[in-house]
XYZ file of C-alpha atoms in Angstrom:
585
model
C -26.093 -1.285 -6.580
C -28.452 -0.229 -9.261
C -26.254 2.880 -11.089
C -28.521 3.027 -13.985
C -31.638 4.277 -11.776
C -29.081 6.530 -9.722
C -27.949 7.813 -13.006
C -30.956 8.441 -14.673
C -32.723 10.301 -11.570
C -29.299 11.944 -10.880
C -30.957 15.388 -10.591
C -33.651 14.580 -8.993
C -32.328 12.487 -6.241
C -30.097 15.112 -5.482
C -32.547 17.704 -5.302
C -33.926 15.282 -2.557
C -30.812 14.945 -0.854
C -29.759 18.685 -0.509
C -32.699 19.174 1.291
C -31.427 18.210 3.911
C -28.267 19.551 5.957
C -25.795 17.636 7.250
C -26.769 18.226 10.786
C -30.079 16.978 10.303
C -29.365 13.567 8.961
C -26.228 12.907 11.352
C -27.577 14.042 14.470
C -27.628 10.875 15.983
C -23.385 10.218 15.993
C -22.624 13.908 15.703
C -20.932 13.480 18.992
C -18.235 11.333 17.730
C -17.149 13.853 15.261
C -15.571 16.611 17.089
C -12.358 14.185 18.305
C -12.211 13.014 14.671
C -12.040 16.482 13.067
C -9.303 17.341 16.015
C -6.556 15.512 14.309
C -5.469 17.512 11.313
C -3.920 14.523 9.757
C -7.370 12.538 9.815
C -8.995 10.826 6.566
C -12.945 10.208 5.988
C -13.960 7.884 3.702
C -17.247 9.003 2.391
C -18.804 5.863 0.608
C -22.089 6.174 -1.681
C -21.160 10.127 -1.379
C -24.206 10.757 -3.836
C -24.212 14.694 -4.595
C -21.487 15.075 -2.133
C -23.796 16.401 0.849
C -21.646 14.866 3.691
C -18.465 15.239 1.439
C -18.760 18.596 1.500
C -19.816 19.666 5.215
C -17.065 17.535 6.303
C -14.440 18.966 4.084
C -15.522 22.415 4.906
C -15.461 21.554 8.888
C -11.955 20.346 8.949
C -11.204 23.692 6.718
C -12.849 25.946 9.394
C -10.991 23.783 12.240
C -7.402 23.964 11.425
C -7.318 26.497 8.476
C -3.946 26.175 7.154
C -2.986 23.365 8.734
C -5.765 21.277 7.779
C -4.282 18.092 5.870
C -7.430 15.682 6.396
C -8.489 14.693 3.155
C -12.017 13.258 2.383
C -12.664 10.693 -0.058
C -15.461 10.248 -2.006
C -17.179 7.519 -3.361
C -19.687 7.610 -5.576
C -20.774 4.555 -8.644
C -23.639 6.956 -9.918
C -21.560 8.935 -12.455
C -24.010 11.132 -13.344
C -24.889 11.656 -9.248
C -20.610 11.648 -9.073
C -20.013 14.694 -11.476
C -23.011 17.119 -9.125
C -20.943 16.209 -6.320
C -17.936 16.652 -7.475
C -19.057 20.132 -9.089
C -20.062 21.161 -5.179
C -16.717 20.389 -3.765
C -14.586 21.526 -5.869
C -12.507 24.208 -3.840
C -12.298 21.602 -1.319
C -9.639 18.630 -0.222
C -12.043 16.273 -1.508
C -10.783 13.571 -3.958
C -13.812 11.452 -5.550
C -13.733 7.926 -7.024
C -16.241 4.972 -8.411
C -16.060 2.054 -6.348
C -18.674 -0.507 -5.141
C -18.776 -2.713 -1.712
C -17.541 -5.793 -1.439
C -14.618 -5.222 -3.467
C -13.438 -1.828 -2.810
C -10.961 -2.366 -5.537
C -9.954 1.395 -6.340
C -10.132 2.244 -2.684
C -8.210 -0.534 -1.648
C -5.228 0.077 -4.382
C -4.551 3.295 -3.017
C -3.177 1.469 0.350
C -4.635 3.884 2.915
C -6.406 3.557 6.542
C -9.470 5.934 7.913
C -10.603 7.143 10.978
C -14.074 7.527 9.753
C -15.833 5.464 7.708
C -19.634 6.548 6.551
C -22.316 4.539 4.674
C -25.111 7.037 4.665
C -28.247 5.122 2.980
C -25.912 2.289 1.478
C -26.353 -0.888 3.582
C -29.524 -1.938 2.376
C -28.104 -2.024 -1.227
C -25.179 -4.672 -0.004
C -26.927 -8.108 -0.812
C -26.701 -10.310 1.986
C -24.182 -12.611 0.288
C -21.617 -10.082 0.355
C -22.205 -8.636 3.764
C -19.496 -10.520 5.723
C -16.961 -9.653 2.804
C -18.217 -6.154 3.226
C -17.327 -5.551 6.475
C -14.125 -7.304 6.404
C -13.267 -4.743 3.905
C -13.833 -2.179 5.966
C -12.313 -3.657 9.068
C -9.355 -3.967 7.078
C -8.780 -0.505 6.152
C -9.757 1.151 9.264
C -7.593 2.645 11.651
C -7.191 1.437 15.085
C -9.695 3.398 17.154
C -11.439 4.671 13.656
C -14.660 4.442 13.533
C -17.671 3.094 10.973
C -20.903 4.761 10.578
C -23.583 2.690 8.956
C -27.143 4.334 8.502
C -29.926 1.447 8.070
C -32.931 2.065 6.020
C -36.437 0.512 6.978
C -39.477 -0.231 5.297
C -38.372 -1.136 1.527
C -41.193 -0.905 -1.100
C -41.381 -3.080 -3.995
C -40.409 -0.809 -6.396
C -37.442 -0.150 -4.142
C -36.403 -3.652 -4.379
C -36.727 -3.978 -8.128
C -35.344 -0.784 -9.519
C -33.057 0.580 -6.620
C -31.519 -3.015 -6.016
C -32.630 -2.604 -2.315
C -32.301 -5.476 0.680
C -34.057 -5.757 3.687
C -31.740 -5.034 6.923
C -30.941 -5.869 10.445
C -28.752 -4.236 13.087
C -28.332 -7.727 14.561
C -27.311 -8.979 11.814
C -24.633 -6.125 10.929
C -23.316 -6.071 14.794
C -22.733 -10.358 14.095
C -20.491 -9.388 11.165
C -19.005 -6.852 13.189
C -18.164 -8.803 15.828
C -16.362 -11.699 13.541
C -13.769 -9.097 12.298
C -13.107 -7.575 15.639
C -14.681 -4.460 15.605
C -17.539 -3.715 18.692
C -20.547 -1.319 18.802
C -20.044 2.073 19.923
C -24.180 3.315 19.145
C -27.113 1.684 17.790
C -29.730 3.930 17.894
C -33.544 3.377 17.936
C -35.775 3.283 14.643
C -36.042 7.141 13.604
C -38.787 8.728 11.690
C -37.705 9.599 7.998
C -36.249 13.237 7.648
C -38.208 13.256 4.326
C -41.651 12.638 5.724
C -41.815 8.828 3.975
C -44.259 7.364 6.862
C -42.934 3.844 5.408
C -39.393 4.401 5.538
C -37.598 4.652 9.312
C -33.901 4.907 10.116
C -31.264 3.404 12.781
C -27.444 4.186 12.777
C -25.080 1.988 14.215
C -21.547 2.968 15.106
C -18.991 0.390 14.822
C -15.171 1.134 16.289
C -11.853 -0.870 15.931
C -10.114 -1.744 19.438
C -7.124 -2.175 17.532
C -5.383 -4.026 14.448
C -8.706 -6.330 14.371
C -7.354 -9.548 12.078
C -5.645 -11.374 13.575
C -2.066 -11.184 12.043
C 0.428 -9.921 14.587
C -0.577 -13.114 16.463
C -0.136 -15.126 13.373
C 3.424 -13.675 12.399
C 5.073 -13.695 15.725
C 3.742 -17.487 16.003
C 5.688 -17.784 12.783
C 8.878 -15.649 13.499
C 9.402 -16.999 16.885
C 7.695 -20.325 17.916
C 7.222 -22.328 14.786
C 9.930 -24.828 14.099
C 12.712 -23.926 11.873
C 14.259 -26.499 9.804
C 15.666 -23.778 7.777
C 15.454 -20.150 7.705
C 13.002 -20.177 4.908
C 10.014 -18.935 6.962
C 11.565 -16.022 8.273
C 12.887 -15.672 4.646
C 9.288 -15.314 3.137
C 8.146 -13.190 5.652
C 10.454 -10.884 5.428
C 10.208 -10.837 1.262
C 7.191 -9.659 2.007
C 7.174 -7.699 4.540
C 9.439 -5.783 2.177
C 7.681 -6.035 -0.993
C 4.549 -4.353 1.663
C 6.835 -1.230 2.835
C 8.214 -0.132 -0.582
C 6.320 -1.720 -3.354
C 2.355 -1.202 -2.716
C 1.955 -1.127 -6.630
C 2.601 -4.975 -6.487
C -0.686 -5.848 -5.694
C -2.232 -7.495 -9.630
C -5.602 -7.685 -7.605
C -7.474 -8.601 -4.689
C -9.865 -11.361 -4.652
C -12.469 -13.245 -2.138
C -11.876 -16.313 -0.725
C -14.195 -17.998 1.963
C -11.222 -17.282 4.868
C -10.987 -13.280 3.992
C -10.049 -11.535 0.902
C -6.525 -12.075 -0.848
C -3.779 -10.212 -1.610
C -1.988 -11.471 -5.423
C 1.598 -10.430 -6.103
C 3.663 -11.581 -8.816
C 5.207 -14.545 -7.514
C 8.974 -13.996 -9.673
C 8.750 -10.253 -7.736
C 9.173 -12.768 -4.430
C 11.363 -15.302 -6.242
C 13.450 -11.730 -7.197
C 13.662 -10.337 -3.511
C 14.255 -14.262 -1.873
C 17.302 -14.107 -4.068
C 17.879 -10.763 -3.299
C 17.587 -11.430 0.308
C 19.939 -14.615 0.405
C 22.669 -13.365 -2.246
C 25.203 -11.609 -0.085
C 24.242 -14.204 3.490
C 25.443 -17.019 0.936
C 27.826 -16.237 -1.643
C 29.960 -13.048 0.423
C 29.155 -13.907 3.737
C 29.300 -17.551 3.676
C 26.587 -18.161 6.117
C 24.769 -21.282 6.568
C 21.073 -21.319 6.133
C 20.359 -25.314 7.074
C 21.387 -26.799 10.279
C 23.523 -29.383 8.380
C 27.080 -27.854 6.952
C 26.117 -27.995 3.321
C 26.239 -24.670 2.096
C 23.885 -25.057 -0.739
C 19.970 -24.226 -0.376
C 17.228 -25.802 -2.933
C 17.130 -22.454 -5.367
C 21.138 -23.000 -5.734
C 21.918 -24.684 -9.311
C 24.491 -24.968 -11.505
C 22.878 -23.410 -14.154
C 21.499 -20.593 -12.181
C 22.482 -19.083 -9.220
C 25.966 -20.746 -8.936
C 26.732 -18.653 -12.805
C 25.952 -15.210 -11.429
C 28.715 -15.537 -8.286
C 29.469 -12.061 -9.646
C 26.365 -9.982 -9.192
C 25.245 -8.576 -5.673
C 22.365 -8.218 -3.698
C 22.066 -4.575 -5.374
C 21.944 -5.836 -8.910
C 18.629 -7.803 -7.939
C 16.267 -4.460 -8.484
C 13.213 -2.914 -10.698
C 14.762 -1.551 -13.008
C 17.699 -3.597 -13.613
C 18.482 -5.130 -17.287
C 20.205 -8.533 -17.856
C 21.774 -9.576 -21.050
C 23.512 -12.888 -22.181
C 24.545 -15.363 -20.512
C 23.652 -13.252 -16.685
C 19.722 -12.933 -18.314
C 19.384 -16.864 -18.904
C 20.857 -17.607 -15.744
C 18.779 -15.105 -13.984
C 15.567 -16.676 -15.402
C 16.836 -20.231 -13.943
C 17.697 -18.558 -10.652
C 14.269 -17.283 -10.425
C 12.112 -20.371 -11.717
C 14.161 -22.431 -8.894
C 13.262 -19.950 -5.938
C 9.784 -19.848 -6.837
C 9.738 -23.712 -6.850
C 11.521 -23.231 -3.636
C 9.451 -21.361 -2.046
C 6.303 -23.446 -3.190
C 7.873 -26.461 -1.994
C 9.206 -25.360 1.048
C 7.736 -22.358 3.093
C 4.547 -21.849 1.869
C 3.739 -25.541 2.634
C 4.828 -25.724 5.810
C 3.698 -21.992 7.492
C -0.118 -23.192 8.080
C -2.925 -21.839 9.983
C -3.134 -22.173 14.008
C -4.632 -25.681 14.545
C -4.904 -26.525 10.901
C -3.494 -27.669 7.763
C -4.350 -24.672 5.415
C -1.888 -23.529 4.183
C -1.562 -19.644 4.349
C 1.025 -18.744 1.439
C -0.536 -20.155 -2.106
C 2.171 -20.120 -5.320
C 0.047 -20.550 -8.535
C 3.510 -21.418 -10.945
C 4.178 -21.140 -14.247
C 7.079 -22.468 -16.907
C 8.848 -19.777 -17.830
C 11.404 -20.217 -21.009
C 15.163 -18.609 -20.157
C 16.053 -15.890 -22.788
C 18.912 -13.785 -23.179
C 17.868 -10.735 -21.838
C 15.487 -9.492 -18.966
C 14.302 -6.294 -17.868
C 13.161 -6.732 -13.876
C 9.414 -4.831 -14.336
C 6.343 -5.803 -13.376
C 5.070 -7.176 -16.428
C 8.138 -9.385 -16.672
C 7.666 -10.937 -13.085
C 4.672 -11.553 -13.922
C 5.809 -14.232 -16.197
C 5.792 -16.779 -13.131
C 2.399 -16.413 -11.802
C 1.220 -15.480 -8.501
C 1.809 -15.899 -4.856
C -1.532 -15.341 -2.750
C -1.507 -14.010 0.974
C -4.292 -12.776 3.454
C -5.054 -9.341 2.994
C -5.082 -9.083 6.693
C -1.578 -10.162 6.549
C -0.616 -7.932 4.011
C -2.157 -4.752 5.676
C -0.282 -5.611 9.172
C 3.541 -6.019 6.968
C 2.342 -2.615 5.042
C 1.195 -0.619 8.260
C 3.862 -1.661 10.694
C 7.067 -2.894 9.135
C 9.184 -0.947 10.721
C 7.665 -3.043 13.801
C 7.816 -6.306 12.268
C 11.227 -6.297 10.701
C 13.254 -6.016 13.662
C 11.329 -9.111 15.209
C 12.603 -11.084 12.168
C 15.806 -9.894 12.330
C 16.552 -11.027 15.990
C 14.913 -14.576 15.304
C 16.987 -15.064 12.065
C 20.163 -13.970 13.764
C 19.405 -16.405 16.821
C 18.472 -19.022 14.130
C 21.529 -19.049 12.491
C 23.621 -19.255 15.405
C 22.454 -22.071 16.309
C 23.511 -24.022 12.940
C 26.607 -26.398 12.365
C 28.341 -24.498 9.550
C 27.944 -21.282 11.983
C 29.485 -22.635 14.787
C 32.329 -19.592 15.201
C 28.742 -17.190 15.391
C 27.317 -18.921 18.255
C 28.690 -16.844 20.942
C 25.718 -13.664 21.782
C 28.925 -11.040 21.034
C 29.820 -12.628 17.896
C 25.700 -12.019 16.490
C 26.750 -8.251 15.090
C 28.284 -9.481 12.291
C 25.393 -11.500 11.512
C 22.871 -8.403 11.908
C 25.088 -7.017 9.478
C 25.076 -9.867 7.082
C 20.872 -9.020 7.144
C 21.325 -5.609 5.718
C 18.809 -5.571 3.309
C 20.975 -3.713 1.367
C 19.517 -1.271 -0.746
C 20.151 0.127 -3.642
C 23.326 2.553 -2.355
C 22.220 5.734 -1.189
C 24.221 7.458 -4.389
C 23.080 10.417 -6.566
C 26.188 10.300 -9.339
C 23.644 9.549 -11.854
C 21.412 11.750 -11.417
C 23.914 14.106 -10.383
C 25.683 13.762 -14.003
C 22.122 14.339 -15.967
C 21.638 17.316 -14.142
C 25.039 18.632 -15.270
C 24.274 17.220 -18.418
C 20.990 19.515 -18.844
C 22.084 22.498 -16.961
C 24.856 23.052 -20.128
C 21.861 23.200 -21.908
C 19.093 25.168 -19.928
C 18.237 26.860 -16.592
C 17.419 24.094 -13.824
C 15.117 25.273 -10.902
C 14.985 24.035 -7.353
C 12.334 22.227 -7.107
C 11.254 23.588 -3.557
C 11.927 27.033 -3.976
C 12.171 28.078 -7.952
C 15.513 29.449 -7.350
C 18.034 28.823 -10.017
C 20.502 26.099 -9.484
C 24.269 26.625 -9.864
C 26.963 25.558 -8.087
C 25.221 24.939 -4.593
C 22.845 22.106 -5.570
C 22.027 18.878 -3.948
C 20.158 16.142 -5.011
C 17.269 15.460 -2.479
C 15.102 12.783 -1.916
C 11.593 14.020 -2.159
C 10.245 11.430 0.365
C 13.515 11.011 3.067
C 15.242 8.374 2.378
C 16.391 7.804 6.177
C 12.925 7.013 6.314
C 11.542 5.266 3.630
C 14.905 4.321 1.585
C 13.955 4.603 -2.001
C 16.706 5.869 -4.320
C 14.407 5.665 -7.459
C 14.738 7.953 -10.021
C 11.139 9.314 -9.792
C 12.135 10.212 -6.039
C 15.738 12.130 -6.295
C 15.076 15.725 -7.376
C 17.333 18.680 -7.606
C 17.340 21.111 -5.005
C 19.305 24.149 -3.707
C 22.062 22.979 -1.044
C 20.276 25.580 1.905
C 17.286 24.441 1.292
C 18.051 20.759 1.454
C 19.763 21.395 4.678
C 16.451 22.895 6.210
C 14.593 19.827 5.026
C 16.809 17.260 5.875
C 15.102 14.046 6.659
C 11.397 15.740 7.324
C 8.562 14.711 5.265
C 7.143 17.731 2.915
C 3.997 18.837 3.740
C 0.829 18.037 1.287
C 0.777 21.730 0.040
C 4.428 22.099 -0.339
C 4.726 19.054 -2.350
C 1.694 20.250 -4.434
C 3.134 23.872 -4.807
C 6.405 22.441 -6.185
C 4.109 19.658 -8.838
C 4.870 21.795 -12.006
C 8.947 22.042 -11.206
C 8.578 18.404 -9.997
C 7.173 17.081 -13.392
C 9.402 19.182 -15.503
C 12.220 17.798 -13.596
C 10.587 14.099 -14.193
C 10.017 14.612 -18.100
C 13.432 16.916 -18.891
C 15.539 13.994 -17.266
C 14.500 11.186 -17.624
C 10.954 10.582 -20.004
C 12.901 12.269 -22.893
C 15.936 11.191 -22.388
C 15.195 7.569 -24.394
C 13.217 4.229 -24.755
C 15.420 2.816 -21.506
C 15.794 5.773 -19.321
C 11.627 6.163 -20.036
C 11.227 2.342 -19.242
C 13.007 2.203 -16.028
C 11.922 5.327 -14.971
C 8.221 4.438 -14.826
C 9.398 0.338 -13.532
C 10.221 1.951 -10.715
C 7.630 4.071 -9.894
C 4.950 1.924 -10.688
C 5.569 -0.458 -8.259
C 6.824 1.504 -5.837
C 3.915 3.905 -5.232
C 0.503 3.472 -4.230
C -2.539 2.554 -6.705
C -0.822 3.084 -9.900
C -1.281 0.640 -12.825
C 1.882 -1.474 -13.684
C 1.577 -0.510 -17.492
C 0.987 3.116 -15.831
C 2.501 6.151 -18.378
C 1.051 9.287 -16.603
C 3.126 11.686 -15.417
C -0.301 13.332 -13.152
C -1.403 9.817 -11.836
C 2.631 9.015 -11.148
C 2.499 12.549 -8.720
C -1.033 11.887 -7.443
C 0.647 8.344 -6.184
C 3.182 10.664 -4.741
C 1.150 12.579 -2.650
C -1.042 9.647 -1.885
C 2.547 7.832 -0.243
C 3.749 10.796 1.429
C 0.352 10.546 3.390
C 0.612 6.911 4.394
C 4.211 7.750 5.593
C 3.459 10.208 7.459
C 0.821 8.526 8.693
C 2.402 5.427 9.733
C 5.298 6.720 10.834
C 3.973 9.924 12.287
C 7.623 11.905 10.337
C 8.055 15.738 11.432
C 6.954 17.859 8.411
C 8.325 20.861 6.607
């Protein structure tokens, strides 16, 4: 899209724009709005928002609807910065967030790891070249909601001028219901050419209204194929998948990037953060449990050296965390463990899980040499170290939307898998499988407060401590809550246990707080963050951010900001609540 002419006619164009009302220009869907606006938990993506017309009367519809229950947020998103800052000046008072991003890539809308039920691209399409069309609208497939809808306005009759300086393409309804069709999503409305609102006898208009039947890629087929009929000479596909089906659910900062590929876009994670949760994964099966993974009664797996994994017989699941620091002789065997599981995996799942009828491959490990030194702090930047693993983005949206689906499909197969090996002969008999649905805890991180229990009483010698829900003043009656519950979403970072008064903890229990609770308690929330644990040292600082950058949505993994960290927050609590449709409080 051509920003600089946007930018330099900023006033101007939107001038033009605001001529117009909404109603005017959106006549022809209008219909479809009313059930969209209905659901107080809905999100609009507003893409080229321009001076925030559409951002605005859309906001300011869902505030008139449900008044104080209104938690649909609009997003707006706008390249032009100079066209960005006139919109964002209009909506101000309103739940509009705005960001710069551009179609194909979507990057910044993408990171934040969210789903619409409306879509609109008001006067956008014709600035999409037609090389990135079809990666266009697999984009927006793949962060629609089942049943959401697109709306895609088509402009008609491009001058020269237009095509030089405005970076304009000439357009086809055909063309965009084709691209539709490849990524599952069907036409709800194409309308007939329309005269041009602004009296431009050259320039005519068509919308077309595309809709999503329902997940639209492709991958539940794929993974059940995987998790129940592929062959299983090992359980080192069901492993994978459920690495990352977990990295998905709790870690959406993982993503480095996204990237095109001629099959779909990509999804890159740091491959040592899946060499760190296949050990993870397989520690306590293996070395407590003493469960076989191979049909054969040889109870070590490829990843299992000397050198490695057989030196840290100590550790447990647990210990295998962000966060976590290793020193000596635990770090350099650490760094072996982890080189060998990502060779592992390289070698052994991700060349055999292919596509339907095909040899591609569907898992790609870019690897790197990574030297073993005596001490290791598990962060991003660290796992990094190793290089990348590459998935489908289509695959990565259907582990991140529906895990708690997914994982107990997974589960049952890896159970029934084992029982049918050699060295698990006494588990083979359907009564004896409980144990082994226990042995596939994933185990996290125990569900303890001491710590953070001890620097409260630490500080509180020092200082008044508020609740951070209600502002009283903390004494004796205090628990230590998990902001987002952890019976839901178990996360026992630092970032998420905060201190709160016992009777008020007790009326939250396990609901999910509301958007304008959590954004009431911000300022006790931060001071909270920085008093414990961002000036309480180097380490405490380190982990504390580890954690939450990879654990939250769309945050940066060298991320230091305390208002993008909270932002993140708010942004997660949506996509919970969302996916998991949690009661409120």
């Amino acid at each position: 899209m051509a920003t600089e002419f946007y930018n330099q006619n900023a006033s101007n164009l939107a001038q033009q724009y605001l001529s117009k009302s909404f109603e005017e220009v959106h006549e022809s869907w209008a219909d479809f709005l009313p059930s969209i606006i209905s659901n107080p938990n809905a999100r609009i993506l507003d893409l080229g928002a321009g001076a925030g017309r559409d951002a605005k009367y859309l906001s300011s519809l869902a505030q008139d609807t449900h008044q104080a229950n209104n938690n649909i947020q609009v997003l707006a998103v706008e390249p032009a910065l100079e066209l960005s800052k006139i919109g964002q000046q209009s909506t101000h008072d309103l739940n509009v967030k705005w960001l710069s991003d551009t179609l194909p890539a979507l990057d910044s809308v993408t990171k934040l790891e969210v789903s619409f039920d409306l879509i609109l691209l008001s006067a956008v399409w014709m600035h999409i070249a037609p090389s990135d069309r079809a990666r266009a609208i697999r984009k927006l497939a793949n962060i629609l909601k089942p049943g959401g809808k697109i709306v895609i306005s088509l402009r008609h009759g491009q001058t020269e001028e237009d095509f030089t300086k405005r970076k304009m393409y000439v357009v086809c309804a055909d063309e965009l219901k084709k691209l539709a069709s490849n990524v599952g999503l069907f036409c709800k409305l194409e309308t007939p050419k329309e005269i041009d609102k602004l009296g431009r006898n050259h320039v005519s208009w068509q919308t077309v209204v595309l809709q999503m039947p329902d997940d639209g890629t492709g991958a539940f087929p794929f993974i059940r194929h995987v998790a129940i009929n592929d062959g299983k000479s090992a359980t080192h596909k069901l492993a994978l998948l459920r690495v990352l089906l977990r990295i998905a659910d709790g870690h959406p900062g993982a993503v480095i990037r996204r990237e095109p590929s001629i099959f779909g876009d990509r999804v890159i994670l740091p491959v040592g953060l899946v060499a760190l949760y296949w050990c993870h994964q397989y520690k306590d099966l293996i070395d407590q449990h003493k469960l076989f993974q191979t049909p054969n009664n040889k109870p070590n797996m490829g990843f299992m050296k000397d050198d490695g994994w057989h030196k840290l017989t100590h550790r447990t699941a647990s210990d295998y965390r962000i966060g976590n620091l290793f020193t000596g002789d635990d770090a350099i065997a650490l760094y072996k463990t982890i080189s060998a599981s990502v060779q592992n995996i390289k070698t052994m799942p991700c060349k055999y899980i292919t596509l339907p009828n095909s040899n591609k491959a569907v898992f790609e490990v870019d690897n790197k040499t990574v030297r073993a030194k005596d001490s290791i702090f598990l962060d991003l930047p660290t796992l990094e170290q190793w290089g990348e693993f590459s998935l489908p983005e289509s695959t990565w949206l259907a582990f991140n939307r529906y895990a708690c689906w997914i994982e107990p499909v997974l589960i049952s197969e890896w159970v029934k898998t084992m029982a049918t090996y050699k060295g698990n002969a006494k588990f083979r008999d359907p009564d004896s499988h409980l144990h082994l649905y226990r042995a596939l805890n994933w185990l996290e991180p125990k569900r303890t407060t001491i710590e953070v229990r001890n620097r409260f009483e630490e500080l509180k010698s020092m200082h008044d401590i508020p609740c951070v829900w209600s502002a009283k003043k903390l004494t004796k009656n205090y628990d230590i809550d998990h902001s987002l519950p952890f019976a839901r979403w178990p996360n026992n970072d630092l970032w998420n246990l905060l201190p709160t008064d016992s009777i008020i903890n007790n009326q939250k229990s396990d609901k999910l707080p509301t958007e304008l609770r959590l954004l009431s308690a911000k300022s006790r929330i931060t001071e909270w963050w920085k008093d414990a644990w961002l000036n309480a040292g180097e380490a405490s600082h380190h982990r504390f951010f580890a954690e939450a950058n990879i654990a939250l949505p769309g945050l940066d993994s060298h991320n230091g900001s305390i208002d993008d960290l909270f932002e993140a927050l708010v942004t997660q609590r949506g996509r919970l609540r969302e996916m998991q449709q949690l009661q409120e409080w």
